XYZ file of C-alpha atoms in Angstrom:
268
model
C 0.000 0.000 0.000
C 1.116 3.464 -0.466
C 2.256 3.744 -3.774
C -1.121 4.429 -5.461
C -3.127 7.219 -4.796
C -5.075 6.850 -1.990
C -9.031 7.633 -1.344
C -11.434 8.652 1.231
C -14.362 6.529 -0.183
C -17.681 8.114 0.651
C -20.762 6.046 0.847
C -23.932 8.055 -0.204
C -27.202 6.607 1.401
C -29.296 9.680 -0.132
C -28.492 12.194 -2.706
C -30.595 14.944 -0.284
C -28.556 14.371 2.414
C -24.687 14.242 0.961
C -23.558 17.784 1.803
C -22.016 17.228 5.083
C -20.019 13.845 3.675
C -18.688 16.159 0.834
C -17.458 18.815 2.668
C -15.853 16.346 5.838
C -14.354 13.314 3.113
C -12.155 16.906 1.155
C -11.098 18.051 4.625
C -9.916 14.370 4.931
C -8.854 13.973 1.887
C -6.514 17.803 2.311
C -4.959 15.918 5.638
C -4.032 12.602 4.407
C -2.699 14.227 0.345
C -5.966 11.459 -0.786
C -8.366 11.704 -3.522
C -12.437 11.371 -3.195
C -14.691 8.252 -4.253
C -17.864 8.637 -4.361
C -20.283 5.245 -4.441
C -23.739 4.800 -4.234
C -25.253 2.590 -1.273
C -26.669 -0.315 -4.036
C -30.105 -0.592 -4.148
C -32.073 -2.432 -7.068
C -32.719 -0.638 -10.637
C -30.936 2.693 -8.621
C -30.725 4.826 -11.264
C -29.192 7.949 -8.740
C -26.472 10.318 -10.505
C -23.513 11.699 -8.109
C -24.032 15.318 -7.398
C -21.618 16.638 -9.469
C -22.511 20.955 -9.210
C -22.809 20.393 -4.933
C -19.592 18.778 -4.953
C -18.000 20.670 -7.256
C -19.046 24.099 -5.273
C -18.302 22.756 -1.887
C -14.309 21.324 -3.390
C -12.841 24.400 -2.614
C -9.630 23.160 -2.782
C -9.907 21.209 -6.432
C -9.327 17.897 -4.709
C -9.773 15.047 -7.881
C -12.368 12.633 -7.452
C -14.548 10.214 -9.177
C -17.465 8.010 -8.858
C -17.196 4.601 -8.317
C -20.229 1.746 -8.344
C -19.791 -1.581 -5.982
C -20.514 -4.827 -7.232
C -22.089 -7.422 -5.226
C -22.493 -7.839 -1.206
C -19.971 -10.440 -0.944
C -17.482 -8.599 -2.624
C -18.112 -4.998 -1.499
C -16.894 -3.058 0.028
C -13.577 -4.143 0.037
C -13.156 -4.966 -3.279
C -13.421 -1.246 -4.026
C -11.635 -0.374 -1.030
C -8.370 -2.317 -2.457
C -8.735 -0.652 -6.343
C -8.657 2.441 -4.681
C -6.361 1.993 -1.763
C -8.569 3.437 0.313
C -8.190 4.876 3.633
C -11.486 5.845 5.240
C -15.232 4.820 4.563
C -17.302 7.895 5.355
C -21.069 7.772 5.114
C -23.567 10.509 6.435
C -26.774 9.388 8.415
C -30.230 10.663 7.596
C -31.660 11.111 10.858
C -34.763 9.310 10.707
C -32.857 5.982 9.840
C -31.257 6.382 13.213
C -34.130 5.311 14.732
C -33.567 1.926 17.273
C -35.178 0.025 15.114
C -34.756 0.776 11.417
C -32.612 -0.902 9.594
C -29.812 0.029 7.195
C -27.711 -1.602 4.977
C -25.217 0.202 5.603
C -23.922 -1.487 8.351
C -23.630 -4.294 6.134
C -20.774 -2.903 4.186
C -19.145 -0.937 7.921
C -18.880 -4.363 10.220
C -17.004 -6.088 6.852
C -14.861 -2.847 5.899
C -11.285 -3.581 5.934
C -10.922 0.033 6.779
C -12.478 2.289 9.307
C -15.385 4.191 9.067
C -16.185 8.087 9.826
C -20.239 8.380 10.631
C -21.566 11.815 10.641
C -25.316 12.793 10.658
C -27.692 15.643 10.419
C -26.095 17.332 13.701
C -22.457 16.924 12.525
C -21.092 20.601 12.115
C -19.442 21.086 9.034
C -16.667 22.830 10.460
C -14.996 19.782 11.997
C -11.293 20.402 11.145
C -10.196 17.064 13.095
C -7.880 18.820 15.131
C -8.905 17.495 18.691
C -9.313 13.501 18.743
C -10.814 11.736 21.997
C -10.062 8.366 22.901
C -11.889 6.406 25.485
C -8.794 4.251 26.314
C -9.879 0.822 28.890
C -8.065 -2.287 30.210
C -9.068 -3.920 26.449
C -5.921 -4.688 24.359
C -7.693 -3.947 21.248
C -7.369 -0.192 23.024
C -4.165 0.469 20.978
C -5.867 0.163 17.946
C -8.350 2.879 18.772
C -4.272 4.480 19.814
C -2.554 3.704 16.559
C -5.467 4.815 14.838
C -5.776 8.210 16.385
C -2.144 9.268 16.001
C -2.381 9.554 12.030
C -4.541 12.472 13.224
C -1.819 13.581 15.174
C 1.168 12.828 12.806
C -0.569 14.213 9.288
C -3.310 16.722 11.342
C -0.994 17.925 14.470
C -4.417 16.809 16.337
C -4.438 17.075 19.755
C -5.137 13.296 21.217
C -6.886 13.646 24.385
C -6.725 10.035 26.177
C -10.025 9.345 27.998
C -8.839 6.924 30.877
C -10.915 4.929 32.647
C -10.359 4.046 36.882
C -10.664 0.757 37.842
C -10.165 -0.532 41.679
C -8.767 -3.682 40.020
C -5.024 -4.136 40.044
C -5.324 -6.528 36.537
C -7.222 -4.002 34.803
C -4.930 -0.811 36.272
C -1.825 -2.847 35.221
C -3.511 -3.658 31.521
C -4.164 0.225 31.526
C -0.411 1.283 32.630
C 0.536 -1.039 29.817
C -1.040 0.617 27.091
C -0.350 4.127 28.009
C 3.003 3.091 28.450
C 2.822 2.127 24.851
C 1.209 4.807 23.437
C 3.357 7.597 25.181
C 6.209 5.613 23.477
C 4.708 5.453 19.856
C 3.535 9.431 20.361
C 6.483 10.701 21.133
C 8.288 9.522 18.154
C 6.024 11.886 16.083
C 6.115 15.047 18.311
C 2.475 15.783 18.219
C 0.426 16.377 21.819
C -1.675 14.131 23.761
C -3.123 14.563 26.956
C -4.596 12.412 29.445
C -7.717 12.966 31.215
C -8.558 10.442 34.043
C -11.660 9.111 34.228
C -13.876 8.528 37.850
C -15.654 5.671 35.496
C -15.001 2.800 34.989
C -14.488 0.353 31.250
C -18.063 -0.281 31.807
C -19.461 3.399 32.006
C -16.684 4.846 29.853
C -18.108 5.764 26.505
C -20.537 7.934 28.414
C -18.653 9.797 29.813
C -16.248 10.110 26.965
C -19.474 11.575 24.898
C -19.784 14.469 27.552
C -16.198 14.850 27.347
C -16.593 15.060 23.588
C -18.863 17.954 24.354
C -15.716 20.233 25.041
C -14.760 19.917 21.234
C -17.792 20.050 19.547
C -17.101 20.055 16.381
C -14.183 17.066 16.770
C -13.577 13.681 16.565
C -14.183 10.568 18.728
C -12.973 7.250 18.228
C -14.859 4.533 19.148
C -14.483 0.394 18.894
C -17.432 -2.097 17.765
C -18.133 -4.447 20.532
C -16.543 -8.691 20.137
C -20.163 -9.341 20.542
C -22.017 -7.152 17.933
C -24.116 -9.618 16.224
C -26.307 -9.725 13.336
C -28.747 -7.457 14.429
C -26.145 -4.915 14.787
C -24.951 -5.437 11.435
C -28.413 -4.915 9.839
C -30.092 -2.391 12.203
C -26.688 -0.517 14.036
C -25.642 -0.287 17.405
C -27.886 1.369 19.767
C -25.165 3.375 20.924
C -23.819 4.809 17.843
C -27.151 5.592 16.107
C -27.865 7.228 19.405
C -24.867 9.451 19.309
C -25.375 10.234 15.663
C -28.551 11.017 16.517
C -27.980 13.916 19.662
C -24.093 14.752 19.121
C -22.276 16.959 16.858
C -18.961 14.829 17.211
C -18.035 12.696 14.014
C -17.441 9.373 15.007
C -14.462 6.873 13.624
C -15.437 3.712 14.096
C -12.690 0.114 14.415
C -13.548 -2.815 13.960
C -11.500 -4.650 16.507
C -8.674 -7.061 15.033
C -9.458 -6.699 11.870
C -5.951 -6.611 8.814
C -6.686 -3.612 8.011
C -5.195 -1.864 5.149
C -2.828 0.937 6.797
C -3.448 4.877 5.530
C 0.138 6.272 5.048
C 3.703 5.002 5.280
C-alpha cells in the first residue's frame, strides 16, 4: 500500500442528504494528500447520478475525485476499497434511519470494511477540522488500535489526542491500563504531536458515556470509538444502539474500528 493514490471513499445513502459527507471526506482527503470516491449505497434498478454541481461548489480546494459503483455484497466493500487503496469509509446518516429500530444496509458494508469508518449525521457541524481527537482508552488490548489509529490524526493533522482513561479498583485491569499508556506515550512521542490524558472517575463499563460528555468540550471534533466482540447480526443490519444514538444527539463525528481486523494501513 502506499504507492497508489489513496481515497477517502464516501458512501452516499441519499443524494438529499450528501452535503455534510462532501465537505468532511475533502477536509480528509486535504490531511491525508488522498483523492475522493464517491459510491452509491446499491439498491435495485438505482438509477441515482452523483451530485456533481454540490460537490464541485463545496471542493474548494480542487481535490480530484470520481465516482465509483460496488458490485455485489460479498465482494463490497472491500473490493473497491483495495482498487482504490482506500483509507477511510465515510457515510452521512439521515436522521430518521437512526431510529432503534430501522434498519440500514449500511452497516452491512461498515462491520465487513477492511478500513475504518467516519459516521456523521444531520447534527455533525461542518466545520470539523479534526484537530482534537478523543479516545476512550480501557483495560481492552484492542485499546491500541483505537491508539494507533488516532495518532495519524496527530502525525498528518498535528491533532491534539486527548486520552479518555478509565479508573478501575482492580489491580489486573490498572496494570492492563499502565501497559497501554506506556505504549502509546512511546509510539507518540516519536512523532512530536500532543496528547493529553484525562482520568476518568468511570469505569471500562461506564466509559463511553462519559467520553461523549467529554466530547462535548470539542464540539465540532472527533471521537474514536471500537465495535463491541459481541455485535451480532442485528447490529450489522439495524446498528448499534449506541452509535445511532450518538449520531442522533451529538455533533462529534465518530471513527469507528472494527477490533482485530488486517486492516489496510493509511500512510507510510
Amino acid at each position: 500500500m502506499g504507492h497508489n493514490t489513496q481515497h477517502i471513499l464516501v458512501l452516499i445513502q441519499d443524494n438529499n442528504h450528501i452535503r455534510k459527507a462532501i465537505v468532511h471526506a475533502f477536509k480528509l482527503a486535504n490531511i491525508f494528500k488522498a483523492h475522493v470516491a464517491f459510491a452509491h449505497l446499491p439498491h435495485k434498478n438505482s438509477k441515482a447520478e452523483l451530485p456533481l454541481k454540490t460537490i464541485a461548489k463545496l471542493n474548494t480546494k480542487n481535490i480530484p475525485f470520481k465516482a465509483v459503483k460496488f458490485g455485489s455484497l460479498d465482494a463490497e466493500p472491500n473490493h473497491t476499497i483495495k482498487q482504490l487503496d482506500a483509507i477511510f469509509l465515510l457515510t452521512e446518516f439521515v436522521e430518521n434511519r437512526l431510529s432503534a429500530f430501522r434498519q440500514n444496509d449500511v452497516f452491512k458494508y461498515i462491520y465487513k470494511a477492511h478500513i475504518p469508518s467516519i459516521l456523521i449525521s444531520e447534527k455533525t457541524v461542518e466545520n470539523c477540522n479534526y484537530e482534537n481527537v478523543i479516545v476512550p482508552v480501557d483495560y481492552k488490548r484492542e485499546t491500541k488500535e483505537k491508539l494507533i489509529w488516532a495518532s495519524y490524526f496527530g502525525r498528518f493533522n498535528k491533532a491534539i489526542i486527548h486520552l479518555f482513561v478509565a479508573h478501575h479498583q482492580s489491580k489486573n485491569a490498572k496494570r492492563k491500563i499502565k501497559a497501554t499508556l506506556i505504549f502509546t506515550k512511546r509510539m507518540y512521542e516519536q512523532f512530536c504531536f500532543d496528547y493529553k490524558i484525562i482520568k476518568s472517575s468511570r469505569s471500562s463499563y461506564w466509559l463511553r458515556e462519559d467520553a461523549y460528555s467529554f466530547s462535548e468540550q470539542f464540539e465540532p471534533d472527533l471521537i474514536v470509538l471500537l465495535s463491541q466482540k459481541n455485535d451480532g447480526l442485528l447490529n450489522q443490519y439495524f446498528g448499534p444502539l449506541e452509535i445511532k444514538k450518538h449520531l442522533r444527539k451529538k455533533k462529534n463525528p465518530i471513527l469507528f474500528i472494527n477490533p482485530l481486523k488486517d486492516y489496510y494501513l493509511p500512510c507510510n
